[in-house]
PDB file of C-alpha atoms and ligand atoms in Angstrom:
ATOM      1  CA  MET A   1     -39.072 -48.325   5.277  1.00 46.00           C
ATOM      2  CA  ALA A   2     -38.393 -46.799   1.919  1.00 46.00           C
ATOM      3  CA  HIS A   3     -40.290 -43.754   3.108  1.00 51.00           C
ATOM      4  CA  THR A   4     -38.118 -43.421   6.245  1.00 54.00           C
ATOM      5  CA  LEU A   5     -34.957 -43.772   4.198  1.00 58.00           C
ATOM      6  CA  SER A   6     -35.978 -41.133   1.710  1.00 69.00           C
ATOM      7  CA  ALA A   7     -36.924 -38.741   4.522  1.00 65.00           C
ATOM      8  CA  ALA A   8     -33.523 -39.282   6.116  1.00 63.00           C
ATOM      9  CA  THR A   9     -31.820 -38.807   2.774  1.00 67.00           C
ATOM     10  CA  ALA A  10     -33.800 -35.654   2.119  1.00 61.00           C
ATOM     11  CA  ARG A  11     -32.757 -34.327   5.518  1.00 57.00           C
ATOM     12  CA  ALA A  12     -29.119 -35.165   4.853  1.00 60.00           C
ATOM     13  CA  VAL A  13     -29.248 -33.478   1.462  1.00 58.00           C
ATOM     14  CA  LYS A  14     -30.945 -30.428   2.933  1.00 55.00           C
ATOM     15  CA  THR A  15     -28.274 -30.158   5.665  1.00 53.00           C
ATOM     16  CA  ALA A  16     -25.553 -30.539   3.069  1.00 54.00           C
ATOM     17  CA  ILE A  17     -27.089 -27.783   0.993  1.00 60.00           C
ATOM     18  CA  THR A  18     -27.871 -25.338   3.751  1.00 87.00           C
ATOM     19  CA  THR A  19     -24.723 -25.579   5.886  1.00 95.00           C
ATOM     20  CA  LYS A  20     -21.973 -23.513   4.302  1.00 96.00           C
ATOM     21  CA  VAL A  21     -19.433 -23.168   7.077  1.00 97.00           C
ATOM     22  CA  SER A  22     -18.912 -25.376  10.060  1.00 98.00           C
ATOM     23  CA  LEU A  23     -16.431 -24.523  12.793  1.00 98.00           C
ATOM     24  CA  ASP A  24     -15.627 -27.342  15.132  1.00 98.00           C
ATOM     25  CA  GLY A  25     -13.821 -26.464  18.355  1.00 98.00           C
ATOM     26  CA  LEU A  26     -11.330 -23.985  16.897  1.00 98.00           C
ATOM     27  CA  SER A  27      -8.574 -22.996  19.298  1.00 98.00           C
ATOM     28  CA  ILE A  28      -5.312 -21.236  18.640  1.00 98.00           C
ATOM     29  CA  VAL A  29      -2.341 -20.504  20.847  1.00 97.00           C
ATOM     30  CA  PHE A  30       0.453 -18.219  19.661  1.00 96.00           C
ATOM     31  CA  ARG A  31       3.955 -18.502  21.108  1.00 92.00           C
ATOM     32  CA  ARG A  32       5.721 -15.247  21.866  1.00 87.00           C
ATOM     33  CA  ASP A  33       9.023 -14.844  23.766  1.00 89.00           C
ATOM     34  CA  GLY A  34       8.692 -18.379  25.038  1.00 90.00           C
ATOM     35  CA  SER A  35       5.239 -17.808  26.512  1.00 94.00           C
ATOM     36  CA  ALA A  36       1.903 -18.962  25.145  1.00 94.00           C
ATOM     37  CA  VAL A  37      -0.813 -16.503  24.116  1.00 95.00           C
ATOM     38  CA  GLU A  38      -4.189 -18.196  24.033  1.00 97.00           C
ATOM     39  CA  VAL A  39      -6.340 -16.387  21.479  1.00 97.00           C
ATOM     40  CA  LEU A  40      -9.313 -18.580  20.534  1.00 98.00           C
ATOM     41  CA  ASP A  41     -10.941 -21.036  22.892  1.00 97.00           C
ATOM     42  CA  ARG A  42     -13.019 -23.793  21.273  1.00 98.00           C
ATOM     43  CA  ILE A  43     -15.100 -21.797  18.815  1.00 98.00           C
ATOM     44  CA  SER A  44     -17.888 -23.882  17.290  1.00 98.00           C
ATOM     45  CA  LEU A  45     -20.390 -22.425  14.858  1.00 98.00           C
ATOM     46  CA  GLU A  46     -22.503 -23.334  11.857  1.00 97.00           C
ATOM     47  CA  VAL A  47     -23.230 -20.802   9.114  1.00 98.00           C
ATOM     48  CA  ARG A  48     -25.992 -21.423   6.582  1.00 96.00           C
ATOM     49  CA  GLU A  49     -25.618 -20.896   2.864  1.00 96.00           C
ATOM     50  CA  GLY A  50     -26.478 -17.288   2.041  1.00 96.00           C
ATOM     51  CA  GLU A  51     -26.411 -16.208   5.675  1.00 97.00           C
ATOM     52  CA  PHE A  52     -24.942 -12.886   6.844  1.00 98.00           C
ATOM     53  CA  VAL A  53     -23.126 -13.499  10.117  1.00 98.00           C
ATOM     54  CA  CYS A  54     -21.374 -10.800  12.122  1.00 98.00           C
ATOM     55  CA  ILE A  55     -18.567 -11.719  14.492  1.00 98.00           C
ATOM     56  CA  LEU A  56     -18.551  -9.124  17.240  1.00 96.00           C
ATOM     57  CA  GLY A  57     -16.015  -8.763  20.001  1.00 94.00           C
ATOM     58  CA  PRO A  58     -13.678  -6.344  21.783  1.00 91.00           C
ATOM     59  CA  SER A  59     -10.431  -5.199  20.200  1.00 90.00           C
ATOM     60  CA  GLY A  60      -7.722  -7.816  20.427  1.00 92.00           C
ATOM     61  CA  CYS A  61     -10.039 -10.717  21.296  1.00 94.00           C
ATOM     62  CA  GLY A  62      -9.185 -12.724  18.190  1.00 95.00           C
ATOM     63  CA  LYS A  63     -11.761 -11.763  15.526  1.00 95.00           C
ATOM     64  CA  SER A  64      -9.247 -11.303  12.695  1.00 93.00           C
ATOM     65  CA  THR A  65      -7.468 -14.460  13.807  1.00 95.00           C
ATOM     66  CA  LEU A  66     -10.742 -16.387  13.606  1.00 97.00           C
ATOM     67  CA  LEU A  67     -11.544 -15.016  10.156  1.00 96.00           C
ATOM     68  CA  ASN A  68      -8.020 -15.837   8.980  1.00 95.00           C
ATOM     69  CA  ILE A  69      -8.439 -19.438  10.106  1.00 97.00           C
ATOM     70  CA  VAL A  70     -11.796 -19.838   8.351  1.00 97.00           C
ATOM     71  CA  ALA A  71     -10.350 -18.246   5.195  1.00 94.00           C
ATOM     72  CA  GLY A  72      -7.430 -20.699   5.330  1.00 95.00           C
ATOM     73  CA  PHE A  73      -4.592 -18.218   5.975  1.00 93.00           C
ATOM     74  CA  LEU A  74      -3.862 -19.628   9.443  1.00 96.00           C
ATOM     75  CA  GLN A  75      -3.908 -23.140  10.884  1.00 96.00           C
ATOM     76  CA  PRO A  76      -5.703 -23.590  14.221  1.00 97.00           C
ATOM     77  CA  SER A  77      -3.838 -25.258  17.101  1.00 97.00           C
ATOM     78  CA  SER A  78      -6.803 -27.583  17.453  1.00 98.00           C
ATOM     79  CA  GLY A  79     -10.242 -27.993  15.914  1.00 98.00           C
ATOM     80  CA  GLN A  80     -11.178 -27.737  12.278  1.00 98.00           C
ATOM     81  CA  ALA A  81     -13.005 -25.362   9.943  1.00 98.00           C
ATOM     82  CA  TRP A  82     -15.157 -26.876   7.190  1.00 97.00           C
ATOM     83  CA  ILE A  83     -16.616 -25.167   4.138  1.00 97.00           C
ATOM     84  CA  ASP A  84     -19.064 -27.050   1.919  1.00 95.00           C
ATOM     85  CA  GLY A  85     -18.263 -30.174   3.906  1.00 95.00           C
ATOM     86  CA  GLU A  86     -14.550 -29.965   3.076  1.00 96.00           C
ATOM     87  CA  ALA A  87     -11.819 -29.292   5.611  1.00 97.00           C
ATOM     88  CA  VAL A  88     -10.229 -25.865   5.080  1.00 97.00           C
ATOM     89  CA  ARG A  89      -6.566 -26.455   4.249  1.00 95.00           C
ATOM     90  CA  GLY A  90      -5.644 -23.105   2.702  1.00 94.00           C
ATOM     91  CA  PRO A  91      -7.035 -20.039   0.971  1.00 92.00           C
ATOM     92  CA  ASP A  92      -9.349 -20.608  -1.976  1.00 91.00           C
ATOM     93  CA  PRO A  93      -9.779 -18.137  -4.858  1.00 85.00           C
ATOM     94  CA  ARG A  94     -13.542 -18.791  -4.774  1.00 89.00           C
ATOM     95  CA  ARG A  95     -13.637 -17.038  -1.418  1.00 91.00           C
ATOM     96  CA  ILE A  96     -12.796 -13.368  -1.185  1.00 89.00           C
ATOM     97  CA  PHE A  97     -11.261 -11.645   1.809  1.00 87.00           C
ATOM     98  CA  VAL A  98     -11.719  -7.885   2.203  1.00 85.00           C
ATOM     99  CA  PHE A  99      -9.124  -6.709   4.692  1.00 74.00           C
ATOM    100  CA  GLN A 100      -9.311  -3.829   7.074  1.00 64.00           C
ATOM    101  CA  GLU A 101      -7.712  -0.841   5.278  1.00 61.00           C
ATOM    102  CA  ARG A 102      -6.087  -3.010   2.644  1.00 65.00           C
ATOM    103  CA  GLY A 103      -7.320  -0.695  -0.068  1.00 70.00           C
ATOM    104  CA  VAL A 104      -7.583  -1.105  -3.801  1.00 86.00           C
ATOM    105  CA  PHE A 105      -4.744  -1.259  -6.332  1.00 90.00           C
ATOM    106  CA  PRO A 106      -3.621   2.381  -6.714  1.00 92.00           C
ATOM    107  CA  TRP A 107      -2.072   1.809 -10.152  1.00 95.00           C
ATOM    108  CA  LEU A 108      -5.320   0.524 -11.683  1.00 95.00           C
ATOM    109  CA  THR A 109      -8.415   2.507 -12.636  1.00 96.00           C
ATOM    110  CA  VAL A 110     -11.877   1.735 -11.244  1.00 96.00           C
ATOM    111  CA  GLU A 111     -12.465  -0.535 -14.259  1.00 96.00           C
ATOM    112  CA  GLY A 112      -9.046  -2.121 -13.863  1.00 96.00           C
ATOM    113  CA  ASN A 113      -9.648  -2.844 -10.186  1.00 94.00           C
ATOM    114  CA  ILE A 114     -13.071  -4.411 -10.722  1.00 94.00           C
ATOM    115  CA  GLY A 115     -11.804  -6.410 -13.687  1.00 94.00           C
ATOM    116  CA  PHE A 116      -8.624  -7.560 -11.968  1.00 89.00           C
ATOM    117  CA  GLY A 117      -9.815 -11.041 -11.023  1.00 85.00           C
ATOM    118  CA  LEU A 118     -11.806 -11.628 -14.199  1.00 91.00           C
ATOM    119  CA  PHE A 119      -9.049 -13.004 -16.419  1.00 86.00           C
ATOM    120  CA  LYS A 120     -11.047 -16.129 -17.251  1.00 88.00           C
ATOM    121  CA  LEU A 121     -13.845 -14.201 -18.957  1.00 92.00           C
ATOM    122  CA  SER A 122     -14.002 -13.131 -22.588  1.00 95.00           C
ATOM    123  CA  ARG A 123     -13.520  -9.426 -23.355  1.00 95.00           C
ATOM    124  CA  GLU A 124     -17.255  -8.855 -23.783  1.00 96.00           C
ATOM    125  CA  GLU A 125     -18.194 -10.758 -20.625  1.00 96.00           C
ATOM    126  CA  LYS A 126     -15.558  -8.886 -18.670  1.00 96.00           C
ATOM    127  CA  ALA A 127     -16.766  -5.485 -19.908  1.00 97.00           C
ATOM    128  CA  GLU A 128     -20.343  -6.436 -19.079  1.00 96.00           C
ATOM    129  CA  ARG A 129     -19.422  -7.619 -15.586  1.00 94.00           C
ATOM    130  CA  ILE A 130     -17.415  -4.445 -14.903  1.00 96.00           C
ATOM    131  CA  ALA A 131     -20.280  -2.225 -16.102  1.00 96.00           C
ATOM    132  CA  HIS A 132     -22.741  -4.120 -13.901  1.00 91.00           C
ATOM    133  CA  TYR A 133     -20.702  -3.629 -10.720  1.00 91.00           C
ATOM    134  CA  VAL A 134     -19.758  -0.031 -11.523  1.00 94.00           C
ATOM    135  CA  GLN A 135     -23.470   0.663 -11.713  1.00 89.00           C
ATOM    136  CA  LEU A 136     -24.319  -1.456  -8.661  1.00 84.00           C
ATOM    137  CA  VAL A 137     -22.031   0.585  -6.410  1.00 84.00           C
ATOM    138  CA  GLY A 138     -22.808   3.899  -8.097  1.00 87.00           C
ATOM    139  CA  LEU A 139     -19.431   4.672  -9.637  1.00 94.00           C
ATOM    140  CA  GLU A 140     -20.739   5.537 -13.098  1.00 95.00           C
ATOM    141  CA  GLY A 141     -18.658   8.282 -14.655  1.00 97.00           C
ATOM    142  CA  PHE A 142     -15.587   7.231 -12.656  1.00 97.00           C
ATOM    143  CA  GLU A 143     -14.690   4.128 -14.673  1.00 97.00           C
ATOM    144  CA  ARG A 144     -11.380   5.632 -15.785  1.00 97.00           C
ATOM    145  CA  ALA A 145     -10.550   7.299 -12.471  1.00 97.00           C
ATOM    146  CA  TYR A 146      -7.663   6.142 -10.306  1.00 96.00           C
ATOM    147  CA  PRO A 147      -8.154   5.457  -6.582  1.00 93.00           C
ATOM    148  CA  HIS A 148      -6.385   8.699  -5.566  1.00 93.00           C
ATOM    149  CA  GLU A 149      -9.121  10.586  -7.429  1.00 95.00           C
ATOM    150  CA  LEU A 150     -11.845   8.912  -5.318  1.00 92.00           C
ATOM    151  CA  SER A 151     -13.150   9.706  -1.847  1.00 88.00           C
ATOM    152  CA  GLY A 152     -12.723   7.216   1.000  1.00 81.00           C
ATOM    153  CA  GLY A 153     -16.304   6.002   0.618  1.00 82.00           C
ATOM    154  CA  MET A 154     -15.943   5.588  -3.132  1.00 88.00           C
ATOM    155  CA  LYS A 155     -12.790   3.538  -2.587  1.00 88.00           C
ATOM    156  CA  GLN A 156     -14.658   1.305  -0.167  1.00 84.00           C
ATOM    157  CA  ARG A 157     -17.466   0.871  -2.689  1.00 86.00           C
ATOM    158  CA  LEU A 158     -14.866  -0.025  -5.282  1.00 91.00           C
ATOM    159  CA  GLU A 159     -13.426  -2.601  -2.893  1.00 89.00           C
ATOM    160  CA  VAL A 160     -16.887  -4.122  -2.379  1.00 86.00           C
ATOM    161  CA  ALA A 161     -17.519  -4.105  -6.138  1.00 88.00           C
ATOM    162  CA  ARG A 162     -14.206  -5.831  -6.764  1.00 90.00           C
ATOM    163  CA  ALA A 163     -14.993  -8.497  -4.183  1.00 89.00           C
ATOM    164  CA  PHE A 164     -18.459  -9.232  -5.625  1.00 87.00           C
ATOM    165  CA  ALA A 165     -17.375  -9.017  -9.277  1.00 90.00           C
ATOM    166  CA  VAL A 166     -15.407 -12.255  -9.151  1.00 88.00           C
ATOM    167  CA  ASN A 167     -18.676 -13.976  -8.201  1.00 87.00           C
ATOM    168  CA  PRO A 168     -17.215 -15.483  -5.044  1.00 90.00           C
ATOM    169  CA  ASP A 169     -18.688 -18.371  -3.222  1.00 88.00           C
ATOM    170  CA  MET A 170     -18.471 -16.498   0.027  1.00 94.00           C
ATOM    171  CA  LEU A 171     -17.030 -13.284   1.420  1.00 94.00           C
ATOM    172  CA  PHE A 172     -14.927 -12.572   4.477  1.00 95.00           C
ATOM    173  CA  LEU A 173     -14.985  -8.944   5.536  1.00 94.00           C
ATOM    174  CA  ASP A 174     -12.710  -7.755   8.340  1.00 92.00           C
ATOM    175  CA  GLU A 175     -13.972  -4.386   9.600  1.00 90.00           C
ATOM    176  CA  PRO A 176     -14.192  -3.134   6.021  1.00 87.00           C
ATOM    177  CA  PHE A 177     -15.774   0.202   6.950  1.00 84.00           C
ATOM    178  CA  GLY A 178     -13.741   0.861  10.079  1.00 79.00           C
ATOM    179  CA  SER A 179     -11.813   3.793   8.657  1.00 73.00           C
ATOM    180  CA  LEU A 180     -14.817   5.653   7.272  1.00 77.00           C
ATOM    181  CA  ASP A 181     -16.707   8.553   8.835  1.00 80.00           C
ATOM    182  CA  SER A 182     -20.068   7.613  10.332  1.00 84.00           C
ATOM    183  CA  ILE A 183     -22.229   8.977   7.492  1.00 82.00           C
ATOM    184  CA  THR A 184     -20.232   7.218   4.788  1.00 78.00           C
ATOM    185  CA  ARG A 185     -20.249   4.085   6.903  1.00 83.00           C
ATOM    186  CA  LEU A 186     -24.066   4.130   7.070  1.00 86.00           C
ATOM    187  CA  GLY A 187     -24.196   4.465   3.298  1.00 82.00           C
ATOM    188  CA  MET A 188     -21.771   1.582   2.838  1.00 83.00           C
ATOM    189  CA  ARG A 189     -23.787  -0.702   5.120  1.00 90.00           C
ATOM    190  CA  LYS A 190     -26.875   0.023   3.033  1.00 89.00           C
ATOM    191  CA  GLU A 191     -24.918  -0.623  -0.137  1.00 84.00           C
ATOM    192  CA  LEU A 192     -23.533  -3.927   1.113  1.00 90.00           C
ATOM    193  CA  LEU A 193     -26.994  -5.072   2.234  1.00 94.00           C
ATOM    194  CA  ARG A 194     -28.510  -4.159  -1.099  1.00 89.00           C
ATOM    195  CA  ILE A 195     -25.920  -6.202  -2.986  1.00 89.00           C
ATOM    196  CA  TRP A 196     -26.193  -9.083  -0.498  1.00 93.00           C
ATOM    197  CA  GLU A 197     -29.986  -9.153  -0.902  1.00 93.00           C
ATOM    198  CA  LEU A 198     -29.554  -9.346  -4.668  1.00 90.00           C
ATOM    199  CA  GLU A 199     -26.795 -11.930  -4.689  1.00 88.00           C
ATOM    200  CA  ARG A 200     -27.200 -13.834  -1.400  1.00 92.00           C
ATOM    201  CA  LYS A 201     -23.581 -14.734  -0.860  1.00 93.00           C
ATOM    202  CA  THR A 202     -22.597 -16.199   2.481  1.00 97.00           C
ATOM    203  CA  ILE A 203     -20.892 -13.410   4.430  1.00 97.00           C
ATOM    204  CA  LEU A 204     -18.732 -13.528   7.545  1.00 98.00           C
ATOM    205  CA  PHE A 205     -18.307  -9.940   8.683  1.00 97.00           C
ATOM    206  CA  VAL A 206     -16.035  -8.956  11.570  1.00 96.00           C
ATOM    207  CA  THR A 207     -16.745  -5.815  13.541  1.00 94.00           C
ATOM    208  CA  HIS A 208     -16.392  -4.397  17.024  1.00 90.00           C
ATOM    209  CA  ASP A 209     -19.349  -2.066  16.384  1.00 93.00           C
ATOM    210  CA  ILE A 210     -22.575  -3.329  17.992  1.00 95.00           C
ATOM    211  CA  GLU A 211     -24.836  -1.034  15.943  1.00 94.00           C
ATOM    212  CA  GLU A 212     -23.175  -2.193  12.737  1.00 95.00           C
ATOM    213  CA  ALA A 213     -23.682  -5.851  13.657  1.00 97.00           C
ATOM    214  CA  VAL A 214     -27.368  -5.399  14.541  1.00 97.00           C
ATOM    215  CA  GLN A 215     -28.019  -3.370  11.387  1.00 96.00           C
ATOM    216  CA  LEU A 216     -26.456  -5.947   9.082  1.00 97.00           C
ATOM    217  CA  ALA A 217     -26.559  -9.484  10.357  1.00 98.00           C
ATOM    218  CA  ASP A 218     -28.944 -12.411  10.349  1.00 97.00           C
ATOM    219  CA  ARG A 219     -27.059 -13.546  13.438  1.00 98.00           C
ATOM    220  CA  VAL A 220     -24.499 -11.844  15.668  1.00 98.00           C
ATOM    221  CA  VAL A 221     -21.871 -14.028  17.274  1.00 98.00           C
ATOM    222  CA  VAL A 222     -20.745 -12.254  20.447  1.00 97.00           C
ATOM    223  CA  LEU A 223     -17.203 -13.142  21.491  1.00 96.00           C
ATOM    224  CA  SER A 224     -15.632 -12.671  24.913  1.00 95.00           C
ATOM    225  CA  SER A 225     -12.323 -10.897  25.424  1.00 93.00           C
ATOM    226  CA  ARG A 226      -9.172 -12.925  24.764  1.00 95.00           C
ATOM    227  CA  PRO A 227      -9.079 -15.883  24.682  1.00 95.00           C
ATOM    228  CA  ALA A 228     -12.264 -15.512  22.650  1.00 96.00           C
ATOM    229  CA  ARG A 229     -15.137 -17.821  23.453  1.00 97.00           C
ATOM    230  CA  ILE A 230     -18.637 -17.522  22.051  1.00 97.00           C
ATOM    231  CA  ARG A 231     -20.640 -15.743  24.725  1.00 96.00           C
ATOM    232  CA  ARG A 232     -23.905 -15.696  22.868  1.00 96.00           C
ATOM    233  CA  ILE A 233     -25.374 -15.955  19.399  1.00 97.00           C
ATOM    234  CA  VAL A 234     -28.129 -13.423  18.799  1.00 97.00           C
ATOM    235  CA  GLU A 235     -30.647 -13.972  16.026  1.00 97.00           C
ATOM    236  CA  ILE A 236     -31.616 -10.598  14.531  1.00 98.00           C
ATOM    237  CA  ASP A 237     -35.189 -11.404  13.533  1.00 96.00           C
ATOM    238  CA  ILE A 238     -35.918  -8.035  11.907  1.00 96.00           C
ATOM    239  CA  PRO A 239     -36.495  -7.780   8.157  1.00 95.00           C
ATOM    240  CA  HIS A 240     -34.508  -5.299   6.059  1.00 93.00           C
ATOM    241  CA  PRO A 241     -34.597  -2.345   5.804  1.00 92.00           C
ATOM    242  CA  ARG A 242     -34.258  -2.138   9.571  1.00 95.00           C
ATOM    243  CA  ASP A 243     -35.746   0.709  11.510  1.00 94.00           C
ATOM    244  CA  ILE A 244     -33.036   1.594  13.999  1.00 92.00           C
ATOM    245  CA  SER A 245     -35.531   3.272  16.311  1.00 95.00           C
ATOM    246  CA  ALA A 246     -37.961   0.311  16.403  1.00 96.00           C
ATOM    247  CA  PRO A 247     -38.447  -1.297  19.834  1.00 97.00           C
ATOM    248  CA  ARG A 248     -37.242  -4.743  18.655  1.00 97.00           C
ATOM    249  CA  TYR A 249     -34.072  -3.232  17.199  1.00 97.00           C
ATOM    250  CA  LEU A 250     -33.330  -1.380  20.425  1.00 97.00           C
ATOM    251  CA  GLU A 251     -34.123  -4.447  22.501  1.00 97.00           C
ATOM    252  CA  LEU A 252     -31.680  -6.635  20.559  1.00 97.00           C
ATOM    253  CA  ARG A 253     -29.014  -3.945  20.498  1.00 96.00           C
ATOM    254  CA  ASP A 254     -29.288  -3.215  24.211  1.00 95.00           C
ATOM    255  CA  GLY A 255     -29.281  -6.954  24.958  1.00 95.00           C
ATOM    256  CA  ILE A 256     -25.880  -7.183  23.300  1.00 95.00           C
ATOM    257  CA  PHE A 257     -24.615  -4.069  25.110  1.00 93.00           C
ATOM    258  CA  GLU A 258     -25.636  -5.718  28.380  1.00 92.00           C
ATOM    259  CA  GLU A 259     -24.102  -9.031  27.375  1.00 89.00           C
ATOM    260  CA  ILE A 260     -20.701  -7.427  27.012  1.00 83.00           C
ATOM    261  CA  GLY A 261     -21.143  -5.430  30.196  1.00 74.00           C
ATOM    262  CA  LEU A 262     -21.928  -2.008  28.773  1.00 68.00           C
ATOM    263  CA  ALA A 263     -25.144  -0.170  29.374  1.00 61.00           C
ATOM    264  CA  HIS A 264     -26.108   1.822  26.279  1.00 57.00           C
ATOM    265  CA  GLN A 265     -26.266   5.392  27.443  1.00 56.00           C
ATOM    266  CA  VAL A 266     -25.319   8.500  25.546  1.00 52.00           C
TER     267      VAL A 266
HETATM  268  N1  ATP B   1       0.735 -14.110  14.362  1.00 58.01           N
HETATM  269  C1  ATP B   1       0.560 -13.797  15.644  1.00 58.01           C
HETATM  270  N2  ATP B   1       1.497 -14.077  16.574  1.00 58.01           N
HETATM  271  C2  ATP B   1       1.318 -13.797  17.860  1.00 58.01           C
HETATM  272  N3  ATP B   1       0.215 -13.204  18.357  1.00 58.01           N
HETATM  273  C3  ATP B   1      -0.750 -12.885  17.495  1.00 58.01           C
HETATM  274  C4  ATP B   1      -0.644 -13.155  16.092  1.00 58.01           C
HETATM  275  N4  ATP B   1      -1.774 -12.713  15.473  1.00 58.01           N
HETATM  276  C5  ATP B   1      -2.548 -12.214  16.449  1.00 58.01           C
HETATM  277  N5  ATP B   1      -1.947 -12.309  17.652  1.00 58.01           N
HETATM  278  C6  ATP B   1      -2.508 -11.886  18.940  1.00 58.01           C
HETATM  279  O1  ATP B   1      -3.826 -12.410  19.000  1.00 58.01           O
HETATM  280  C7  ATP B   1      -4.683 -11.508  19.668  1.00 58.01           C
HETATM  281  C8  ATP B   1      -5.903 -11.292  18.794  1.00 58.01           C
HETATM  282  O2  ATP B   1      -5.550 -10.587  17.599  1.00 58.01           O
HETATM  283  P1  ATP B   1      -6.622 -10.273  16.462  1.00 58.01           P
HETATM  284  O3  ATP B   1      -5.948  -9.468  15.446  1.00 58.01           O
HETATM  285  O4  ATP B   1      -7.267 -11.538  16.047  1.00 58.01           O
HETATM  286  O5  ATP B   1      -7.679  -9.404  17.295  1.00 58.01           O
HETATM  287  P2  ATP B   1      -8.994  -8.631  16.800  1.00 58.01           P
HETATM  288  O6  ATP B   1     -10.108  -9.134  17.634  1.00 58.01           O
HETATM  289  O7  ATP B   1      -9.111  -8.734  15.350  1.00 58.01           O
HETATM  290  O8  ATP B   1      -8.686  -7.126  17.229  1.00 58.01           O
HETATM  291  P3  ATP B   1      -9.089  -5.714  16.510  1.00 58.01           P
HETATM  292  O9  ATP B   1     -10.553  -5.507  16.804  1.00 58.01           O
HETATM  293  O10 ATP B   1      -8.249  -4.724  17.229  1.00 58.01           O
HETATM  294  O11 ATP B   1      -8.778  -5.824  15.060  1.00 58.01           O
HETATM  295  C9  ATP B   1      -3.865 -10.274  19.964  1.00 58.01           C
HETATM  296  O12 ATP B   1      -3.470 -10.340  21.320  1.00 58.01           O
HETATM  297  C10 ATP B   1      -2.655 -10.387  19.054  1.00 58.01           C
HETATM  298  O13 ATP B   1      -1.532  -9.827  19.656  1.00 58.01           O
HETATM  299 MG1   MG B   2      -8.932  -7.328  13.750  1.00 58.01          MG
END
């Protein structure tokens, strides 16, 4: 009996530890000009601690809306988001949101931007933390530079450094590389993966780019067009670094292209 109880307890503890985010039937309806716009339709999902999940779906389906609900900026019409077993009631400074094209603070240097959220640390700790992230994203030599002196890719790296520097509990990224050229974007994906592999934060990453999702994620959540439902959840069982010409990669990628009704032909 005691044995059964302890096994059950162990299972409960394990579940509590490994489930980071739990979405339970999230729906949202916006009202506009007296009519209702249904945007999310009963989204349910569990995200494990340290998992990298990509939310993929066509433009306008409700990806940003979903991320905003999980991050606590928006209330769902029905359903509930849970993080660490607690109902999400509002934004939490332990969780960082990197917005699409939000950009860094133009009036602060690279150091100033990375150090912005670190007011609780001592001067030495802060300097150490800034140096660590400057180095991690390869901005050595640009510590005193202002954002207008950086390239688009460098600004994005700065944004990623700033998000990680506050040692967040989890990260929400809404198409963070959408405005970059394809070569810079590839570099940024690599950079993000490298930092994620070192620090293992739970990441919810929104994109409408299938290749990006399959390159990055542990799992890809494929949404339908509006109102967004979960069409399929695809486990990307390929270790990093991923060979984007490997048969398994192409199989998973093409499976998603087919799922959303597009054959992958160039
Ligand atoms: N506050 C709001 N009030 C009314 N409608 C809204 C509001 N926010 C979003 N919508 C509508 O919800 C739908 C989904 O918007 P959302 O920004 O979540 O899409 P998305 O999937 O992120 O698109 P994209 O890939 O283009 O960024 C759109 O039709 C949009 O007009
Ligand atoms: Mg969006």
